[in-house]
Amino acid sequence: MRRLLIALGLLLVPVLVLAQAVFVETATGDTLTVAEAAQKLLEYDVVFFGEYHDNAILHHMEINLLKAMHEKDPNLVVSMEMFERDVQTELSLYTQGITVEKFFLENTRPWSNYETDYRPVVEFAKENQLPVIAANVPRDLAAKVSRGGMDAFDGFNLKEKQNSARKLTAPDDEYKKRFMETMSGGMHPMGKLNMDYLYLAQCLKDDTMAESVANFLERFPDKKVIHFNGDFHSNSHLGTVSRLEAIKPGIKIAVITPAVKPLESQDTGMGEFLIPLDSE
């Protein structure tokens, strides 16, 4: 019975997507279809798609947008928070068709919702020979920094340094303010953990993802990148976006971010394109 209910739920997702699959361009207020948004997004060097990791509608929009952008311009690169630098070789071997999926999954630490939410993106990239960047820092390195702060980062060995950003920044800015408010807001009980160290670990993820994208564009400047990450990493051009802008001044970046309906005037600062969602 449970499997039947899950199957019925999955069948309903495309209906929900059709009902909500619109983008709002904040500069104009125009409502756009996926195809219309894809055309505009190709004017940018890098597109950040900020998601809620557990939202099926956003996951379906991710793959639909990727397909629409690829149809108009196949010169795309996929970048993902969901894979970490130290598994880049295994990820590339799989998307190039050299290894099988079983080996790939056993050696890349896929997220628990990979099968339903990220496999479509990886498989589309594989079918169309699109490079996929394993952008994030290995989770054990972020954990080290969350426990030991900057001393832990400075103490990384050679291999660890290769799998993380060369520089760890932790600006005392709006991003830090939002991070501290979120982490102390009751949803993330921290106990005795050091909040400043947690912020450093968060910033290590941002710095590493930004550097991963920048490194790829240094080698292939003619490519356009679509990067998938949790909304917090890119909302309002903060986090990973601000780090990439610092590394590559003048780069043209578009941020896509979900926003709860009804949209309000202050929402326009969240990104170039909003995805209006019903409140849960």
mmCIF file of C-alpha atoms in Angstrom:
data_model
loop_
_atom_site.group_PDB
_atom_site.id
_atom_site.type_symbol
_atom_site.label_atom_id
_atom_site.label_comp_id
_atom_site.label_asym_id
_atom_site.label_seq_id
_atom_site.Cartn_x
_atom_site.Cartn_y
_atom_site.Cartn_z
ATOM 1 C CA MET A 1 0.000 0.000 0.000
ATOM 2 C CA ARG A 2 2.844 2.385 0.899
ATOM 3 C CA ARG A 3 4.529 1.795 -2.467
ATOM 4 C CA LEU A 4 1.240 2.492 -4.230
ATOM 5 C CA LEU A 5 0.856 5.787 -2.405
ATOM 6 C CA ILE A 6 4.431 6.779 -3.279
ATOM 7 C CA ALA A 7 3.846 5.896 -6.924
ATOM 8 C CA LEU A 8 0.647 7.937 -7.007
ATOM 9 C CA GLY A 9 2.489 10.827 -5.384
ATOM 10 C CA LEU A 10 5.201 10.734 -8.043
ATOM 11 C CA LEU A 11 2.565 10.732 -10.770
ATOM 12 C CA LEU A 12 1.086 13.905 -9.313
ATOM 13 C CA VAL A 13 4.409 15.790 -9.332
ATOM 14 C CA PRO A 14 4.302 16.676 -13.069
ATOM 15 C CA VAL A 15 0.807 18.083 -12.535
ATOM 16 C CA LEU A 16 2.116 20.246 -9.697
ATOM 17 C CA VAL A 17 5.039 21.332 -11.826
ATOM 18 C CA LEU A 18 2.728 22.398 -14.637
ATOM 19 C CA ALA A 19 0.719 24.389 -12.132
ATOM 20 C CA GLN A 20 3.743 26.179 -10.669
ATOM 21 C CA ALA A 21 6.468 25.904 -13.346
ATOM 22 C CA VAL A 22 6.949 29.604 -13.904
ATOM 23 C CA PHE A 23 9.799 32.002 -13.352
ATOM 24 C CA VAL A 24 9.433 35.649 -12.458
ATOM 25 C CA GLU A 25 12.110 37.942 -13.842
ATOM 26 C CA THR A 26 12.693 40.439 -11.059
ATOM 27 C CA ALA A 27 13.973 43.236 -13.312
ATOM 28 C CA THR A 28 10.729 43.346 -15.293
ATOM 29 C CA GLY A 29 8.167 41.492 -13.188
ATOM 30 C CA ASP A 30 7.410 39.308 -16.196
ATOM 31 C CA THR A 31 6.251 35.728 -15.728
ATOM 32 C CA LEU A 32 8.206 33.322 -17.930
ATOM 33 C CA THR A 33 7.865 29.728 -18.990
ATOM 34 C CA VAL A 34 10.803 27.368 -18.602
ATOM 35 C CA ALA A 35 11.708 27.841 -22.271
ATOM 36 C CA GLU A 36 11.539 31.633 -22.021
ATOM 37 C CA ALA A 37 13.643 31.653 -18.869
ATOM 38 C CA ALA A 38 16.199 29.348 -20.503
ATOM 39 C CA GLN A 39 16.651 31.792 -23.381
ATOM 40 C CA LYS A 40 17.321 34.692 -21.025
ATOM 41 C CA LEU A 41 19.610 32.665 -18.773
ATOM 42 C CA LEU A 42 21.913 31.872 -21.667
ATOM 43 C CA GLU A 43 22.931 35.533 -21.590
ATOM 44 C CA TYR A 44 24.830 34.813 -18.346
ATOM 45 C CA ASP A 45 28.177 33.114 -17.748
ATOM 46 C CA VAL A 46 27.000 31.192 -14.684
ATOM 47 C CA VAL A 47 23.498 30.352 -13.495
ATOM 48 C CA PHE A 48 22.970 29.475 -9.839
ATOM 49 C CA PHE A 49 19.837 27.421 -9.246
ATOM 50 C CA GLY A 50 19.056 27.636 -5.546
ATOM 51 C CA GLU A 51 16.868 24.786 -4.354
ATOM 52 C CA TYR A 52 15.201 23.409 -1.285
ATOM 53 C CA HIS A 53 16.719 19.940 -1.137
ATOM 54 C CA ASP A 54 13.401 18.274 -0.277
ATOM 55 C CA ASN A 55 11.156 20.071 -2.771
ATOM 56 C CA ALA A 56 10.030 17.847 -5.665
ATOM 57 C CA ILE A 57 8.722 20.752 -7.736
ATOM 58 C CA LEU A 58 12.104 22.483 -7.720
ATOM 59 C CA HIS A 59 13.907 19.261 -8.618
ATOM 60 C CA HIS A 60 11.655 18.772 -11.641
ATOM 61 C CA MET A 61 12.206 22.380 -12.655
ATOM 62 C CA GLU A 62 15.974 21.874 -12.443
ATOM 63 C CA ILE A 63 16.025 19.075 -14.987
ATOM 64 C CA ASN A 64 13.463 20.803 -17.199
ATOM 65 C CA LEU A 65 15.494 24.011 -17.208
ATOM 66 C CA LEU A 66 18.702 22.120 -17.938
ATOM 67 C CA LYS A 67 17.034 20.417 -20.907
ATOM 68 C CA ALA A 68 15.617 23.704 -22.191
ATOM 69 C CA MET A 69 18.966 25.494 -21.935
ATOM 70 C CA HIS A 70 20.756 22.599 -23.604
ATOM 71 C CA GLU A 71 18.262 22.585 -26.466
ATOM 72 C CA LYS A 72 19.087 26.228 -27.174
ATOM 73 C CA ASP A 73 22.825 25.981 -26.490
ATOM 74 C CA PRO A 74 24.563 22.629 -25.911
ATOM 75 C CA ASN A 75 27.754 24.351 -24.712
ATOM 76 C CA LEU A 76 26.826 23.779 -21.074
ATOM 77 C CA VAL A 77 28.563 22.527 -17.952
ATOM 78 C CA VAL A 78 26.747 21.221 -14.883
ATOM 79 C CA SER A 79 28.134 21.989 -11.433
ATOM 80 C CA MET A 80 26.737 20.420 -8.264
ATOM 81 C CA GLU A 81 26.966 20.995 -4.532
ATOM 82 C CA MET A 82 25.897 17.363 -4.135
ATOM 83 C CA PHE A 83 29.268 15.935 -5.198
ATOM 84 C CA GLU A 84 32.616 16.650 -3.552
ATOM 85 C CA ARG A 85 35.966 17.384 -5.136
ATOM 86 C CA ASP A 86 37.628 14.148 -4.136
ATOM 87 C CA VAL A 87 35.139 12.126 -6.253
ATOM 88 C CA GLN A 88 35.611 14.192 -9.424
ATOM 89 C CA THR A 89 37.435 11.386 -11.215
ATOM 90 C CA GLU A 90 34.729 8.808 -10.482
ATOM 91 C CA LEU A 91 32.001 11.267 -11.490
ATOM 92 C CA SER A 92 33.751 12.124 -14.762
ATOM 93 C CA LEU A 93 34.437 8.489 -15.610
ATOM 94 C CA TYR A 94 30.749 7.730 -15.213
ATOM 95 C CA THR A 95 29.403 10.701 -17.174
ATOM 96 C CA GLN A 96 31.880 9.898 -19.950
ATOM 97 C CA GLY A 97 30.460 6.361 -20.136
ATOM 98 C CA ILE A 98 33.664 4.665 -19.021
ATOM 99 C CA THR A 99 32.366 3.098 -15.790
ATOM 100 C CA VAL A 100 29.007 1.638 -14.776
ATOM 101 C CA GLU A 101 26.504 3.178 -12.399
ATOM 102 C CA LYS A 102 27.061 0.641 -9.631
ATOM 103 C CA PHE A 103 30.756 1.524 -9.398
ATOM 104 C CA PHE A 104 29.938 5.227 -9.624
ATOM 105 C CA LEU A 105 27.438 5.114 -6.768
ATOM 106 C CA GLU A 106 29.702 3.009 -4.567
ATOM 107 C CA ASN A 107 32.526 5.531 -4.864
ATOM 108 C CA THR A 108 30.919 8.981 -4.816
ATOM 109 C CA ARG A 109 28.865 9.172 -1.593
ATOM 110 C CA PRO A 110 25.609 10.207 -3.305
ATOM 111 C CA TRP A 111 23.029 11.991 -1.179
ATOM 112 C CA SER A 112 20.136 9.934 0.168
ATOM 113 C CA ASN A 113 17.735 11.508 -2.345
ATOM 114 C CA TYR A 114 20.062 11.021 -5.311
ATOM 115 C CA GLU A 115 17.873 8.438 -7.040
ATOM 116 C CA THR A 116 14.771 10.622 -7.153
ATOM 117 C CA ASP A 117 16.201 14.132 -7.296
ATOM 118 C CA TYR A 118 19.720 14.281 -8.749
ATOM 119 C CA ARG A 119 20.028 11.190 -10.895
ATOM 120 C CA PRO A 120 17.962 12.814 -13.701
ATOM 121 C CA VAL A 121 20.506 15.665 -13.911
ATOM 122 C CA VAL A 122 23.522 13.347 -13.940
ATOM 123 C CA GLU A 123 21.942 10.987 -16.464
ATOM 124 C CA PHE A 124 21.039 13.857 -18.790
ATOM 125 C CA ALA A 125 24.614 15.120 -18.566
ATOM 126 C CA LYS A 126 25.892 11.621 -19.303
ATOM 127 C CA GLU A 127 23.587 11.143 -22.297
ATOM 128 C CA ASN A 128 24.642 14.479 -23.769
ATOM 129 C CA GLN A 129 28.333 14.354 -22.774
ATOM 130 C CA LEU A 130 28.129 17.431 -20.569
ATOM 131 C CA PRO A 131 30.937 17.876 -18.041
ATOM 132 C CA VAL A 132 29.794 17.717 -14.413
ATOM 133 C CA ILE A 133 31.796 19.514 -11.738
ATOM 134 C CA ALA A 134 31.991 17.899 -8.293
ATOM 135 C CA ALA A 135 32.137 21.336 -6.730
ATOM 136 C CA ASN A 136 31.849 20.910 -2.980
ATOM 137 C CA VAL A 137 34.453 20.360 -0.284
ATOM 138 C CA PRO A 138 34.548 16.819 1.147
ATOM 139 C CA ARG A 139 32.212 16.671 4.111
ATOM 140 C CA ASP A 140 34.893 15.348 6.460
ATOM 141 C CA LEU A 141 36.992 18.476 5.832
ATOM 142 C CA ALA A 142 34.028 20.747 6.557
ATOM 143 C CA ALA A 143 33.468 18.736 9.738
ATOM 144 C CA LYS A 144 37.103 19.261 10.765
ATOM 145 C CA VAL A 145 36.716 23.026 10.399
ATOM 146 C CA SER A 146 33.404 22.996 12.284
ATOM 147 C CA ARG A 147 35.262 21.458 15.232
ATOM 148 C CA GLY A 148 38.653 23.182 14.981
ATOM 149 C CA GLY A 149 38.097 26.447 13.148
ATOM 150 C CA MET A 150 40.845 28.155 11.157
ATOM 151 C CA ASP A 151 43.543 26.140 12.911
ATOM 152 C CA ALA A 152 42.002 22.991 11.431
ATOM 153 C CA PHE A 153 41.961 24.529 7.951
ATOM 154 C CA ASP A 154 45.576 25.676 8.251
ATOM 155 C CA GLY A 155 46.499 22.151 9.317
ATOM 156 C CA PHE A 156 45.130 20.409 6.211
ATOM 157 C CA ASN A 157 47.633 18.040 4.613
ATOM 158 C CA LEU A 158 48.524 18.272 0.916
ATOM 159 C CA LYS A 159 45.714 16.014 -0.262
ATOM 160 C CA GLU A 160 43.157 17.833 1.875
ATOM 161 C CA LYS A 161 44.340 21.168 0.526
ATOM 162 C CA GLN A 162 43.861 19.914 -3.033
ATOM 163 C CA ASN A 163 40.255 19.046 -2.221
ATOM 164 C CA SER A 164 39.379 22.377 -0.646
ATOM 165 C CA ALA A 165 39.539 26.039 -1.518
ATOM 166 C CA ARG A 166 43.015 27.553 -1.395
ATOM 167 C CA LYS A 167 41.694 30.394 0.739
ATOM 168 C CA LEU A 168 39.029 30.313 3.440
ATOM 169 C CA THR A 169 37.132 33.574 3.706
ATOM 170 C CA ALA A 170 34.587 34.356 6.380
ATOM 171 C CA PRO A 171 33.301 37.884 5.838
ATOM 172 C CA ASP A 172 31.409 39.596 8.614
ATOM 173 C CA ASP A 173 28.545 40.537 6.319
ATOM 174 C CA GLU A 174 24.848 39.992 5.696
ATOM 175 C CA TYR A 175 25.530 36.343 4.890
ATOM 176 C CA LYS A 176 27.050 35.758 8.326
ATOM 177 C CA LYS A 177 24.126 37.537 9.953
ATOM 178 C CA ARG A 178 21.640 35.314 8.129
ATOM 179 C CA PHE A 179 23.643 32.188 8.923
ATOM 180 C CA MET A 180 23.775 32.947 12.635
ATOM 181 C CA GLU A 181 20.074 33.745 12.743
ATOM 182 C CA THR A 182 19.212 30.523 10.939
ATOM 183 C CA MET A 183 21.427 28.304 13.048
ATOM 184 C CA SER A 184 20.256 29.797 16.338
ATOM 185 C CA GLY A 185 16.605 29.955 15.370
ATOM 186 C CA GLY A 186 15.584 26.674 16.979
ATOM 187 C CA MET A 187 15.631 24.519 13.851
ATOM 188 C CA HIS A 188 19.307 23.675 14.300
ATOM 189 C CA PRO A 189 20.074 23.100 17.981
ATOM 190 C CA MET A 190 23.822 23.538 18.296
ATOM 191 C CA GLY A 191 24.410 22.617 21.916
ATOM 192 C CA LYS A 192 28.051 23.319 22.754
ATOM 193 C CA LEU A 193 29.261 23.693 19.180
ATOM 194 C CA ASN A 194 31.140 26.880 18.323
ATOM 195 C CA MET A 195 28.977 29.046 16.061
ATOM 196 C CA ASP A 196 31.970 30.853 14.566
ATOM 197 C CA TYR A 197 33.544 27.515 13.633
ATOM 198 C CA LEU A 198 30.269 26.404 12.049
ATOM 199 C CA TYR A 199 30.254 29.577 10.003
ATOM 200 C CA LEU A 200 33.825 28.870 8.892
ATOM 201 C CA ALA A 201 32.749 25.392 7.760
ATOM 202 C CA GLN A 202 29.855 26.920 5.829
ATOM 203 C CA CYS A 203 32.218 29.394 4.202
ATOM 204 C CA LEU A 204 34.617 26.592 3.291
ATOM 205 C CA LYS A 205 31.819 25.040 1.244
ATOM 206 C CA ASP A 206 31.110 28.372 -0.455
ATOM 207 C CA ASP A 207 34.771 29.103 -1.169
ATOM 208 C CA THR A 208 35.366 25.615 -2.526
ATOM 209 C CA MET A 209 32.307 25.603 -4.783
ATOM 210 C CA ALA A 210 33.145 29.052 -6.119
ATOM 211 C CA GLU A 211 36.758 28.082 -6.755
ATOM 212 C CA SER A 212 35.699 24.841 -8.455
ATOM 213 C CA VAL A 213 33.553 26.760 -10.931
ATOM 214 C CA ALA A 214 36.218 29.421 -11.431
ATOM 215 C CA ASN A 215 38.909 26.801 -12.058
ATOM 216 C CA PHE A 216 36.793 25.174 -14.750
ATOM 217 C CA LEU A 217 36.064 28.484 -16.461
ATOM 218 C CA GLU A 218 39.760 29.335 -16.466
ATOM 219 C CA ARG A 219 40.329 26.218 -18.566
ATOM 220 C CA PHE A 220 37.175 26.510 -20.675
ATOM 221 C CA PRO A 221 36.157 30.192 -20.820
ATOM 222 C CA ASP A 222 33.668 29.600 -23.628
ATOM 223 C CA LYS A 223 31.480 27.317 -21.509
ATOM 224 C CA LYS A 224 28.327 28.304 -19.633
ATOM 225 C CA VAL A 225 27.830 26.806 -16.191
ATOM 226 C CA ILE A 226 24.604 25.932 -14.394
ATOM 227 C CA HIS A 227 25.321 25.254 -10.737
ATOM 228 C CA PHE A 228 22.854 23.501 -8.434
ATOM 229 C CA ASN A 229 23.029 24.214 -4.719
ATOM 230 C CA GLY A 230 20.900 24.777 -1.664
ATOM 231 C CA ASP A 231 19.169 28.131 -1.815
ATOM 232 C CA PHE A 232 21.076 29.545 1.177
ATOM 233 C CA HIS A 233 24.388 29.295 -0.703
ATOM 234 C CA SER A 234 23.278 31.679 -3.459
ATOM 235 C CA ASN A 235 20.266 33.691 -2.289
ATOM 236 C CA SER A 236 20.718 37.453 -2.799
ATOM 237 C CA HIS A 237 24.131 36.916 -4.466
ATOM 238 C CA LEU A 238 25.626 35.995 -1.099
ATOM 239 C CA GLY A 239 27.621 32.907 -0.137
ATOM 240 C CA THR A 240 29.034 31.024 -3.101
ATOM 241 C CA VAL A 241 27.950 33.716 -5.561
ATOM 242 C CA SER A 242 29.800 36.499 -3.771
ATOM 243 C CA ARG A 243 32.918 34.313 -3.592
ATOM 244 C CA LEU A 244 32.824 33.601 -7.327
ATOM 245 C CA GLU A 245 32.304 37.284 -8.094
ATOM 246 C CA ALA A 246 35.382 38.067 -5.978
ATOM 247 C CA ILE A 247 37.499 35.462 -7.788
ATOM 248 C CA LYS A 248 36.325 36.508 -11.261
ATOM 249 C CA PRO A 249 35.384 40.201 -11.266
ATOM 250 C CA GLY A 250 33.034 41.088 -14.081
ATOM 251 C CA ILE A 251 31.573 37.605 -14.414
ATOM 252 C CA LYS A 252 27.893 37.693 -15.304
ATOM 253 C CA ILE A 253 25.877 35.612 -12.841
ATOM 254 C CA ALA A 254 22.151 34.934 -12.628
ATOM 255 C CA VAL A 255 20.611 33.645 -9.418
ATOM 256 C CA ILE A 256 17.419 31.606 -9.440
ATOM 257 C CA THR A 257 15.779 31.275 -6.069
ATOM 258 C CA PRO A 258 12.418 30.055 -4.737
ATOM 259 C CA ALA A 259 10.112 32.516 -3.007
ATOM 260 C CA VAL A 260 6.872 31.946 -1.146
ATOM 261 C CA LYS A 261 3.763 33.409 -2.738
ATOM 262 C CA PRO A 262 2.544 36.088 -2.752
ATOM 263 C CA LEU A 263 5.732 37.756 -3.921
ATOM 264 C CA GLU A 264 6.582 41.044 -2.255
ATOM 265 C CA SER A 265 8.754 43.951 -3.304
ATOM 266 C CA GLN A 266 11.663 42.926 -1.072
ATOM 267 C CA ASP A 267 11.802 39.542 -2.799
ATOM 268 C CA THR A 268 13.284 41.123 -5.922
ATOM 269 C CA GLY A 269 16.672 41.353 -4.233
ATOM 270 C CA MET A 270 16.860 37.585 -3.831
ATOM 271 C CA GLY A 271 17.850 36.880 -7.417
ATOM 272 C CA GLU A 272 17.402 37.671 -11.083
ATOM 273 C CA PHE A 273 14.684 35.015 -11.339
ATOM 274 C CA LEU A 274 12.242 33.847 -8.689
ATOM 275 C CA ILE A 275 10.233 30.619 -8.591
ATOM 276 C CA PRO A 276 6.960 31.354 -6.766
ATOM 277 C CA LEU A 277 5.955 28.481 -4.502
ATOM 278 C CA ASP A 278 2.927 27.919 -2.304
ATOM 279 C CA SER A 279 3.753 28.055 1.385
ATOM 280 C CA GLU A 280 3.997 24.627 2.969
#
